[in-house]
Coordinates of C-alpha atoms in Angstrom, one line a residue:
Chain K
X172 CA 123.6 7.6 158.9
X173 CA 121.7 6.1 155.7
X174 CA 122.4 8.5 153.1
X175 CA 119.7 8.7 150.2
X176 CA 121.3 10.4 147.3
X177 CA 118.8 13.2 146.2
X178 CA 120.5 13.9 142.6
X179 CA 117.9 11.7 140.3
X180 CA 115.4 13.8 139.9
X181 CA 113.6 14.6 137.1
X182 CA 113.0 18.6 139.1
X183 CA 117.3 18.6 137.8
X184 CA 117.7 19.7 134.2
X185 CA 119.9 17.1 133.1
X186 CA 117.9 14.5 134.3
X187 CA 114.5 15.8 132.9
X188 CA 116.2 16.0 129.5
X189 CA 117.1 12.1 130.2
X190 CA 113.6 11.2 131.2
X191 CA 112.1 13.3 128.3
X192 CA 114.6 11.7 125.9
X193 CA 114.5 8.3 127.2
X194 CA 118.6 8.7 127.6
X195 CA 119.8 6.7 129.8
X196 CA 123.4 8.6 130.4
X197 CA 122.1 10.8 133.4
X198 CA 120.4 8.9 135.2
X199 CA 123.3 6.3 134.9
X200 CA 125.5 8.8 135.5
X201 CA 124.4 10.5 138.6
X202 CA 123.7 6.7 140.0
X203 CA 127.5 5.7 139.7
X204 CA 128.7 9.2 140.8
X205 CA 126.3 9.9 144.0
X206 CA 127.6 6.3 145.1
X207 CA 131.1 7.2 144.7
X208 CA 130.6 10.7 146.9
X209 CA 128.6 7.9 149.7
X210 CA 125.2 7.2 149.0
X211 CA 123.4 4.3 150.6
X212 CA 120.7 4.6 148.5
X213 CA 119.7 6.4 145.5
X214 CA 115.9 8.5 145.2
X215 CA 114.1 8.0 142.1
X216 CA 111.8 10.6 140.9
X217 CA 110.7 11.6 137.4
X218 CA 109.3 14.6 139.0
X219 CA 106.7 17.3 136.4
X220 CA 109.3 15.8 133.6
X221 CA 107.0 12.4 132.8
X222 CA 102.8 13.8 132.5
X223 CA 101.2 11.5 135.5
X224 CA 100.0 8.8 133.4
X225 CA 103.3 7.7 131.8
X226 CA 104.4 7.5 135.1
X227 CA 104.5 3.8 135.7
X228 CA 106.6 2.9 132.4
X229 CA 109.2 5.5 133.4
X230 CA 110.0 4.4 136.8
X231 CA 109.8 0.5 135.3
X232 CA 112.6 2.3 132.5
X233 CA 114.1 3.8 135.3
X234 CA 114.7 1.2 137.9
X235 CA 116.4 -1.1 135.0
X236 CA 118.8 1.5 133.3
X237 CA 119.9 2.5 137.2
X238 CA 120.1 -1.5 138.5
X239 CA 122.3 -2.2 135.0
X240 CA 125.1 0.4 136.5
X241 CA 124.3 0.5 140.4
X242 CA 124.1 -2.0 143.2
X243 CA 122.6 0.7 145.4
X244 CA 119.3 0.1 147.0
X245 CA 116.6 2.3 145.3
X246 CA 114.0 4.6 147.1
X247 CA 111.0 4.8 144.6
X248 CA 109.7 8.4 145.2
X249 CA 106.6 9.6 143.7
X250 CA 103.2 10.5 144.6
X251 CA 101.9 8.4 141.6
X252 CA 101.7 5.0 143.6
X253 CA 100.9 2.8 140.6
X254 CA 104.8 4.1 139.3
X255 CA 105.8 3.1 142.8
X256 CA 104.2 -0.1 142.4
X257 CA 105.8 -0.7 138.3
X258 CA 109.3 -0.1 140.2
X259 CA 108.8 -2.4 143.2
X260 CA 108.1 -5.3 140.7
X261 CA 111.6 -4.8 139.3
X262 CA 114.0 -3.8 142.0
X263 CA 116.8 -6.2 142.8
X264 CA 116.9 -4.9 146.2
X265 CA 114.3 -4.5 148.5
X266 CA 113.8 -1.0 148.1
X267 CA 112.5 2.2 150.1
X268 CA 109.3 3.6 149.0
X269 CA 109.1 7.6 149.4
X270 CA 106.3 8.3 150.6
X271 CA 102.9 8.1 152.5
X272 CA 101.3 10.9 154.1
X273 CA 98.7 10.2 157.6
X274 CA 95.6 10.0 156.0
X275 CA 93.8 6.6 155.9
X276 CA 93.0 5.8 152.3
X277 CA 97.0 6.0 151.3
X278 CA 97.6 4.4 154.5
X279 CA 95.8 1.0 153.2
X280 CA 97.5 1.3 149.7
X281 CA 101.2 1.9 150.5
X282 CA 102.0 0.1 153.0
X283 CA 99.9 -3.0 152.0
X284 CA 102.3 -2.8 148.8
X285 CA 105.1 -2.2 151.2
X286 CA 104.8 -5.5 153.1
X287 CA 103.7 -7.3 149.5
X288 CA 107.1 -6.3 148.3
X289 CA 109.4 -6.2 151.2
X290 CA 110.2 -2.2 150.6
X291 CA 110.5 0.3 153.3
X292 CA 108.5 3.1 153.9
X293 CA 109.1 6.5 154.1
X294 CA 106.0 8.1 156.5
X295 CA 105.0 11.7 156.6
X296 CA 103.9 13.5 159.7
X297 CA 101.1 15.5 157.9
X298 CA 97.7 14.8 156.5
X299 CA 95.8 16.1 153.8
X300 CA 95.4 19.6 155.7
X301 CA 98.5 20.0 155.6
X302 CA 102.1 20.0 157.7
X303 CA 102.0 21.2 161.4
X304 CA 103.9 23.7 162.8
X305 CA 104.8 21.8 166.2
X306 CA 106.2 19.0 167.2
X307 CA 103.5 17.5 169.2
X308 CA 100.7 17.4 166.2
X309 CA 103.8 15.7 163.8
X310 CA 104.3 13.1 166.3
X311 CA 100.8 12.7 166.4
X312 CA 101.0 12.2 162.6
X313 CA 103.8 10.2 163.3
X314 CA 102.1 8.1 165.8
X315 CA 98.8 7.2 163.6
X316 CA 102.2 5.5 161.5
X317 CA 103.6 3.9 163.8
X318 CA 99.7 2.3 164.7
X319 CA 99.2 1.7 161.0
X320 CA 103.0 -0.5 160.4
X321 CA 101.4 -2.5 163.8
X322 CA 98.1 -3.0 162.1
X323 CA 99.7 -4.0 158.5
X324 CA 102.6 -6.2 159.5
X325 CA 105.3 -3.7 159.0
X326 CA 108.6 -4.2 160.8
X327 CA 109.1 -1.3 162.9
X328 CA 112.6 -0.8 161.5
X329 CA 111.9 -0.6 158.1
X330 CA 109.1 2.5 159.2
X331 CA 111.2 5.5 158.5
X332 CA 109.2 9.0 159.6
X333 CA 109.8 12.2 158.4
X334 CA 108.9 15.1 159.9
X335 CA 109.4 17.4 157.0
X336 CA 111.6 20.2 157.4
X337 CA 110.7 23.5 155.9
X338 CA 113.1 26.6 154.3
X339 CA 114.6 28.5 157.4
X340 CA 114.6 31.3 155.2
X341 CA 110.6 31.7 155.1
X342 CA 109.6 29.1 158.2
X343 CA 112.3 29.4 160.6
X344 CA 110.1 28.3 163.4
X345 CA 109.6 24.7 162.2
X346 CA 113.6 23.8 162.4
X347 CA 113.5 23.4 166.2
X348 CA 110.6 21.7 165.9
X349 CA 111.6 19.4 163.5
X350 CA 114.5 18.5 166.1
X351 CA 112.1 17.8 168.9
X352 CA 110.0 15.6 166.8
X353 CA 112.7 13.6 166.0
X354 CA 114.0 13.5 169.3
X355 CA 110.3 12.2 170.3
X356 CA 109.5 9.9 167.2
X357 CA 112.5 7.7 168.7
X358 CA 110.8 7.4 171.7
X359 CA 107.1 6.2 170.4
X360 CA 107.7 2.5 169.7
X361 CA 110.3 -0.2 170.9
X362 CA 112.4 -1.2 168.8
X363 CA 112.0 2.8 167.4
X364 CA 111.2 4.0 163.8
X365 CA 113.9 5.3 161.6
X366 CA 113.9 9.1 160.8
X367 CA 114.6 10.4 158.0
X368 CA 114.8 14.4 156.6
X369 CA 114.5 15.7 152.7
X370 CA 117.5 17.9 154.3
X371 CA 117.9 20.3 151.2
X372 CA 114.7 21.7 152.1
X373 CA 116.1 23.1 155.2
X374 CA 118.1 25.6 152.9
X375 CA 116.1 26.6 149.8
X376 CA 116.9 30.2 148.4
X377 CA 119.2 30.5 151.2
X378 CA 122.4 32.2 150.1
X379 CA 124.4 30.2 153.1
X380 CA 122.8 26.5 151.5
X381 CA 125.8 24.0 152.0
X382 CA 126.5 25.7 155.5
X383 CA 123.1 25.4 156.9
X384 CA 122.3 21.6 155.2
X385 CA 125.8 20.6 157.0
X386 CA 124.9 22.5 160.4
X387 CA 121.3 21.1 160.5
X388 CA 122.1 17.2 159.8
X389 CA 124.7 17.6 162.9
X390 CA 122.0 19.0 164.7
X391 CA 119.4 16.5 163.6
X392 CA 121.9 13.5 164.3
X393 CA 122.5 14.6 167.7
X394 CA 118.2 14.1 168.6
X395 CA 118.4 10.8 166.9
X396 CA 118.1 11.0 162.7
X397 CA 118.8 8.1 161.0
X398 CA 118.7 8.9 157.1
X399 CA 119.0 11.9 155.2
X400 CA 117.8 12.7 151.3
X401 CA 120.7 14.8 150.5
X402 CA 123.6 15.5 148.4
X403 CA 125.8 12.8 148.4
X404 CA 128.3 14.8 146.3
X405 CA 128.3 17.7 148.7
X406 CA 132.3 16.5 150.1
X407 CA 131.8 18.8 153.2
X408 CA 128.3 17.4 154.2
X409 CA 129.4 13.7 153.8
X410 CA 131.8 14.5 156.3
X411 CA 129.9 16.4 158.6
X412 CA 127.8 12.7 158.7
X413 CA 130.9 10.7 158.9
X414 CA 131.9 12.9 161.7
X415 CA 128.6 12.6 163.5
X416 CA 128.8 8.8 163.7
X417 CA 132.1 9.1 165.5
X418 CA 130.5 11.2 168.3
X419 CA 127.8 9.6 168.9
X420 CA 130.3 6.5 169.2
X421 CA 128.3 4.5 166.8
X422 CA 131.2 3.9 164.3
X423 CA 134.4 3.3 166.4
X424 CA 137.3 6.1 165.8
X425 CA 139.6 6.2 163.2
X426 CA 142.5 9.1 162.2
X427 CA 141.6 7.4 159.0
X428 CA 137.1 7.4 159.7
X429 CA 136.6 9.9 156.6
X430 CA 137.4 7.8 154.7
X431 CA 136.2 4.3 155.8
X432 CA 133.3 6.0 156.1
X433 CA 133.4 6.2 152.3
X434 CA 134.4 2.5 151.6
X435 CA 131.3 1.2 153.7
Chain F
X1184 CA 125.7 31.1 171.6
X1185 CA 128.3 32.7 174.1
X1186 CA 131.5 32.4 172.3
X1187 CA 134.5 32.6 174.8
X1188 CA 137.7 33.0 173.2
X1189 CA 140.3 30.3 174.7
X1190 CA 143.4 31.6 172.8
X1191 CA 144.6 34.0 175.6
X1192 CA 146.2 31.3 177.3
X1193 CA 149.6 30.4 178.4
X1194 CA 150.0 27.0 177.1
X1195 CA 150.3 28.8 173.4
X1196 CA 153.8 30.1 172.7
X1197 CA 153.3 33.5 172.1
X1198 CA 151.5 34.4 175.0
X1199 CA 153.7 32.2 177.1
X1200 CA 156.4 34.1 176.4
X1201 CA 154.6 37.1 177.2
X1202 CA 154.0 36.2 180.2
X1203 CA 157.4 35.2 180.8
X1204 CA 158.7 38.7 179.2
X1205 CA 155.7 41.0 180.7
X1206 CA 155.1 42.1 176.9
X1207 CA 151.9 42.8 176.6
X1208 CA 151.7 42.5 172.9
X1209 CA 150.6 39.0 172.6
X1210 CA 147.8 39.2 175.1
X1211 CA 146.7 42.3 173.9
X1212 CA 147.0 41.0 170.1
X1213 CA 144.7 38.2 170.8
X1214 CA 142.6 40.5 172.4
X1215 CA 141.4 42.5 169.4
X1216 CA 141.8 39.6 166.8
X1217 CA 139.4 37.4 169.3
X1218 CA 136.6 40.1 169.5
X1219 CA 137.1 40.6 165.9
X1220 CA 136.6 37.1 165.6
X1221 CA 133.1 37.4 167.5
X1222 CA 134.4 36.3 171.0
X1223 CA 132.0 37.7 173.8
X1224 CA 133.9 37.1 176.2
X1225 CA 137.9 36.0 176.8
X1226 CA 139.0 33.6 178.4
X1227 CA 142.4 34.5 180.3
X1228 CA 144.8 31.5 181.4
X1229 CA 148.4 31.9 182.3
X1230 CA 148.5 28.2 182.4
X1231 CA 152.0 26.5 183.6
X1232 CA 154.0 29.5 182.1
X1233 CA 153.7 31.4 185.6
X1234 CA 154.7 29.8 188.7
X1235 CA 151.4 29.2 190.8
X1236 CA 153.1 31.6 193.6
X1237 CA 153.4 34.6 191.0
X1238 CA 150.0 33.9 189.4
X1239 CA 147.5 36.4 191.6
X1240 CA 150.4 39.3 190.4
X1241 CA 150.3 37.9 186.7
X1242 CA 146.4 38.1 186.7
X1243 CA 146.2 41.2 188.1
X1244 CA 148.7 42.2 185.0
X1245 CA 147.0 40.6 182.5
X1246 CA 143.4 42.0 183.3
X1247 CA 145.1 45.6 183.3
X1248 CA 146.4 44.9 180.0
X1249 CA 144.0 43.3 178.3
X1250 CA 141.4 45.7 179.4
X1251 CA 143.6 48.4 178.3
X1252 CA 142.7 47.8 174.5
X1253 CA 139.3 45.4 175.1
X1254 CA 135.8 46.1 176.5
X1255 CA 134.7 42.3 176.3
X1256 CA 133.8 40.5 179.9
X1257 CA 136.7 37.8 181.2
X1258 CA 136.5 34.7 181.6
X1259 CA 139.0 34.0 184.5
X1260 CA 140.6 30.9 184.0
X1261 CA 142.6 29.2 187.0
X1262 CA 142.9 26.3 189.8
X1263 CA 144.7 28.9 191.5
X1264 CA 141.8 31.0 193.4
X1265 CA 144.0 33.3 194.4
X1266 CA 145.3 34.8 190.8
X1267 CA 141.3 34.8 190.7
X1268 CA 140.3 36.6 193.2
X1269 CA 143.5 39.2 192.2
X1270 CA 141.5 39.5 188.7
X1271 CA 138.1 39.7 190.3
X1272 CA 139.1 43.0 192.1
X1273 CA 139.9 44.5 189.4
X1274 CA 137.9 43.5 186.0
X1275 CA 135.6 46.5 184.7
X1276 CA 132.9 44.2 183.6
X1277 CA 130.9 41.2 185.3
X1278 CA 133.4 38.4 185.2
X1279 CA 133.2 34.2 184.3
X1280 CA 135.0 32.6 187.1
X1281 CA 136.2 29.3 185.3
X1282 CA 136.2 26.6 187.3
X1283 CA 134.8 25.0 190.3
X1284 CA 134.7 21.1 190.5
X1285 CA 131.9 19.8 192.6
X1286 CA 134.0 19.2 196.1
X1287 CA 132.6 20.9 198.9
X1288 CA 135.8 23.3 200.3
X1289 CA 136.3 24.6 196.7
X1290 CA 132.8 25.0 196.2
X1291 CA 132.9 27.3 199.2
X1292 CA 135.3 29.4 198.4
X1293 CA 134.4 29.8 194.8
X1294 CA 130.7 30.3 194.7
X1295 CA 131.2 32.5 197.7
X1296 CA 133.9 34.6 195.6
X1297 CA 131.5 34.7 192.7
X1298 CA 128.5 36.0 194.7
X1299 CA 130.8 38.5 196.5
X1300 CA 132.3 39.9 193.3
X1301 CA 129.1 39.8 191.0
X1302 CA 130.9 36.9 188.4
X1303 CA 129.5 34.1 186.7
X1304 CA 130.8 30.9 187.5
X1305 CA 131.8 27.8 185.8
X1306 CA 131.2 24.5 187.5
X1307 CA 132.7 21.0 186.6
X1308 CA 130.7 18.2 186.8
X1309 CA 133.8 16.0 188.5
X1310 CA 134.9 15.7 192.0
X1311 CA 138.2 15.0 193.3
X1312 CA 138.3 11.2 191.8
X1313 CA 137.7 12.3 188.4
X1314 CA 135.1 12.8 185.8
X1315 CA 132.6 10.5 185.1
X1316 CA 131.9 7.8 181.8
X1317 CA 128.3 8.2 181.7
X1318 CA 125.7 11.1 181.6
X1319 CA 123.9 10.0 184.8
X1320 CA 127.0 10.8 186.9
X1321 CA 127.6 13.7 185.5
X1322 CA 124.4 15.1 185.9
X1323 CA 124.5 13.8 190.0
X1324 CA 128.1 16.4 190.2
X1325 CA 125.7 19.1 188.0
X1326 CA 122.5 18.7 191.0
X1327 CA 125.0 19.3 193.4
X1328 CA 126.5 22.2 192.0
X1329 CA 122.6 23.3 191.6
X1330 CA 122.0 23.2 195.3
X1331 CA 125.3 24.8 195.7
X1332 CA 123.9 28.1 193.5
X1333 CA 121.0 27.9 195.3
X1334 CA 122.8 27.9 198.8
X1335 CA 124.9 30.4 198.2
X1336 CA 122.4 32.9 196.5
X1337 CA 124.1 32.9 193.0
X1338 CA 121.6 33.5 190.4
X1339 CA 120.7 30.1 188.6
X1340 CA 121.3 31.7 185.3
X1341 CA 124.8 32.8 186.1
X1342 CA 125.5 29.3 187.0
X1343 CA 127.5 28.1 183.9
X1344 CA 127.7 24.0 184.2
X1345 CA 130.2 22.4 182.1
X1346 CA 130.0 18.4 181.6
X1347 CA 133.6 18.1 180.3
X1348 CA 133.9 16.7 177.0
X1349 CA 137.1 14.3 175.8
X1350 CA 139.0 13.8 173.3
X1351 CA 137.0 11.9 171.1
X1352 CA 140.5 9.9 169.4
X1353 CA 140.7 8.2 173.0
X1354 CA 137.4 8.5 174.9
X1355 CA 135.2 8.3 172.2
X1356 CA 132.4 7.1 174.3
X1357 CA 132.3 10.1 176.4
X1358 CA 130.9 12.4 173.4
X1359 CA 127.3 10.9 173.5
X1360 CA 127.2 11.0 176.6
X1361 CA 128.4 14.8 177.3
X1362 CA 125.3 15.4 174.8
X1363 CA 123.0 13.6 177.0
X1364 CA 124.5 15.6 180.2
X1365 CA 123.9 19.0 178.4
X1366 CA 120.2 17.9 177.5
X1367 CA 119.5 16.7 181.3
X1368 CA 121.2 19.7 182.9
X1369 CA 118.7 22.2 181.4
X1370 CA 116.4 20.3 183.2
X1371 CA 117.4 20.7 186.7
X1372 CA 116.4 23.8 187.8
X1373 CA 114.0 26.8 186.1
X1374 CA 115.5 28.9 185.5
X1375 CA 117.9 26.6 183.7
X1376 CA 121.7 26.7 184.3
X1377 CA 123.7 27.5 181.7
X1378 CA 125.7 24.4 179.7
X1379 CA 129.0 25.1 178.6
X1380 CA 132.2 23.2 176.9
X1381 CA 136.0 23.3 176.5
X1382 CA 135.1 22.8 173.0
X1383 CA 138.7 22.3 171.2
X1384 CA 139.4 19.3 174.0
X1385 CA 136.8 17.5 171.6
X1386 CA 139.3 17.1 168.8
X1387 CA 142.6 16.7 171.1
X1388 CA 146.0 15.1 168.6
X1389 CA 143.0 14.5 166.2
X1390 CA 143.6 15.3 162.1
X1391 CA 140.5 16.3 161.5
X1392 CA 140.1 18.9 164.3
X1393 CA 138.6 21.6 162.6
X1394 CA 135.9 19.4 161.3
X1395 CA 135.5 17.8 164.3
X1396 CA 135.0 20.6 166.7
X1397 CA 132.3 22.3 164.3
X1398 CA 130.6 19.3 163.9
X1399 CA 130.4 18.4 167.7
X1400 CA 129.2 21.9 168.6
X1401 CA 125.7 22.1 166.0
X1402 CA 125.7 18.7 168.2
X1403 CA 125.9 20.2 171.3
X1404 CA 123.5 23.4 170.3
X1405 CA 120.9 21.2 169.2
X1406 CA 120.8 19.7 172.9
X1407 CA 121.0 22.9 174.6
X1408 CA 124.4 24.2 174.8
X1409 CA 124.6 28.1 175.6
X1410 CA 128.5 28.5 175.7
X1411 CA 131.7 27.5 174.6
X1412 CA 135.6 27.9 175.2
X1413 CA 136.9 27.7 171.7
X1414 CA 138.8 28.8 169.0
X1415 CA 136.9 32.6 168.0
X1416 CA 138.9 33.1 165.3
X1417 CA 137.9 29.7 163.6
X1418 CA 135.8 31.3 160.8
X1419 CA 134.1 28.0 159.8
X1420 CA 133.2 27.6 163.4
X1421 CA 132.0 30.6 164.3
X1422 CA 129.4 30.3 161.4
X1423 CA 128.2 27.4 162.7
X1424 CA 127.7 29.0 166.1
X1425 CA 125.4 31.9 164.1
X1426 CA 123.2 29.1 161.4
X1427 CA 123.0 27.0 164.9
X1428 CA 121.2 30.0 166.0
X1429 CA 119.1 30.3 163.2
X1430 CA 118.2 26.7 163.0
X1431 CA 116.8 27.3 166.9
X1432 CA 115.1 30.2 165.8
X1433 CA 117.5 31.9 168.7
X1434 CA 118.3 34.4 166.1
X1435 CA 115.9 36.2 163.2
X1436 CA 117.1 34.6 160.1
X1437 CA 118.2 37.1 157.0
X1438 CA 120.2 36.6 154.4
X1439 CA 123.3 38.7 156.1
X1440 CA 123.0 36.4 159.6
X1441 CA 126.7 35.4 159.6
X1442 CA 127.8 39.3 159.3
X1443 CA 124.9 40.1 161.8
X1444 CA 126.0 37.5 164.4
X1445 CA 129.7 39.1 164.1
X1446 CA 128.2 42.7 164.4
X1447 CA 126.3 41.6 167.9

């Protein structure tokens, strides 16, 4: 499990205050605590806190404060791709670019910039009509992606889908779904796309949030999900994906596994 | 979710010793604290505290008994057919006969027993050498046990088929696969067979058990499980039986579901 901490965010008070200040604490400080709790990777996103067109010289100010405390891998997150873009040309790491939807014009921009800067990509199984409802029209989506990282030279492995899980609380139909088109998107290429969930989402206004983010990423690991946005200071979740890699045998057992888990 | 509470059971002290003793207070303790706990059904094991001669009289006690103060179905646990049959004559509800191995003289006698007596029955996907490493072989034990409810006229969906899980501290690489079983079993017939585990066998001498078992069960639900022997009174547990629910839209979400799942 690649765990993408979720906690830089300009959507988060603290770290809207930082962006709008230009203060680096944080930002710096969520990096160095999110990859304490386990992150893999740390999501960047100024969110409504920089107006669109300052966009590109926050994430540029934002990949270097983050890269002078962390050694994390970043995972540039933005519709605006031209900030994308100002962060790829400074990452120290190749880095994971959140996100590109199925429609053809985005396509040809992100992940051309993808393979130009040997980033990741975070795919979306809907289109500018929006997000389906079943699984078979997201792994339609999901399949137009897989066609498009054949057609632009994109390893197959760095193709991470998502099939966008909604709040339970007001959609509860798309969660099972969501687990079948996972279960499916591993199946539509050889060697398979990566999945990937923005897990919170599965939760929002819930009273029960921690409890349902933990249940669903065991469900979601046992069809096949590779990577989660989450909280990577949620203690109990981290160990809910620690746990999951012990039964599905892909790290070997451990009394000890919590935390090895931890130490990567 | 069909919780079965394992706790009546005469490996534990307590109701060891009231076996030994004929004291019904243990049993009939666990009873009440079980269904509290949001046990549907319970199972009832006199395990080695009862010499396999006296079992058939210390079932037929123990279903007086707990009757006596419970209305939930039993779950009648033994290799000793016998002490189930003594049970089966005298339970007030449909029964859960638990177990039958797929070799042919016990399947015989058991399914017979369970279409005689109106009971659900639990069927093990191992023969007399053992159980099986991999999914594929567990699933051959499961189409047999299939053809067996078929044969004998037992209704498909009171066929409950259990793919044995392991302790995951020593036979790690039997928890992916027991995933892969439940997911293939609903497949074999339609109506599907039921799936069910001996859930707490997961987490066997393990530290983390708690952990552990709730993980492996949203595992398990998310594949297709319908049932499990385990611990009712594991709070933590039993919510994660009720948001598994939810996240399968199995259950109409609100914000009360873990108080609404207890109320049944």
């Amino acid at each position: 499990m690649i765990i993408i901490g979720e906690r830089i965010n300009g959507m988060f008070k603290d770290i809207g205050e930082g962006l709008r200040n230009k203060d680096p604490k944080p930002l710096q400080h969520w990096a160095l605590k999110q990859e304490e709790g386990g992150a893999h990777y740390l999501d960047v996103n100024s969110g409504p806190a920089v107006p669109s067109h300052e966009r590109p010289e926050a994430y540029e100010w934002m990949v270097k404060i983050i890269q002078e405390v962390s050694e994390l891998p970043l995972c540039l997150d933005s519709t605006n791709y031209d900030a994308i873009e100002a962060g790829l040309k400074l990452v120290k790491r190749p880095a994971l670019i959140n996100s590109v939807p199925a429609e053809r014009a985005k396509i040809e921009r992100v992940f051309s910039m993808a393979v130009t800067y040997n980033a990741a990509l975070i795919g979306l199984t809907m289109d500018n009509v929006g997000i389906p409802k079943d699984a078979e029209n997201r792994v339609a989506f999901a399949m137009e992606l897989v066609a498009a990282a054949d057609e632009f030279g994109l390893p197959m492995e760095d193709l991470f889908l998502d099939p966008l899980i909604m709040p339970c609380n007001v959609a509860q139909e798309h969660a099972p779904e969501v687990l079948e088109s996972i279960r499916m998107i591993k199946t539509l290429a050889n060697p398979a796309p990566k999945t990937v969930l923005g897990l919170s989402n599965v939760s929002q206004k819930s009273p029960d949030r921690h409890l349902i983010n933990r249940t669903y990423l065991a469900m979601a690991m046992a069809c096949g999900l590779d990577a989660a946005i989450m909280d990577a200071n949620d203690d109990a979740l981290v160990d809910v994906a620690a746990t999951g890699q012990i039964l599905l045998n892909k790290s070997i057992y451990a009394d000890s596994y919590l935390k090895v888990f931890r130490q990567r």
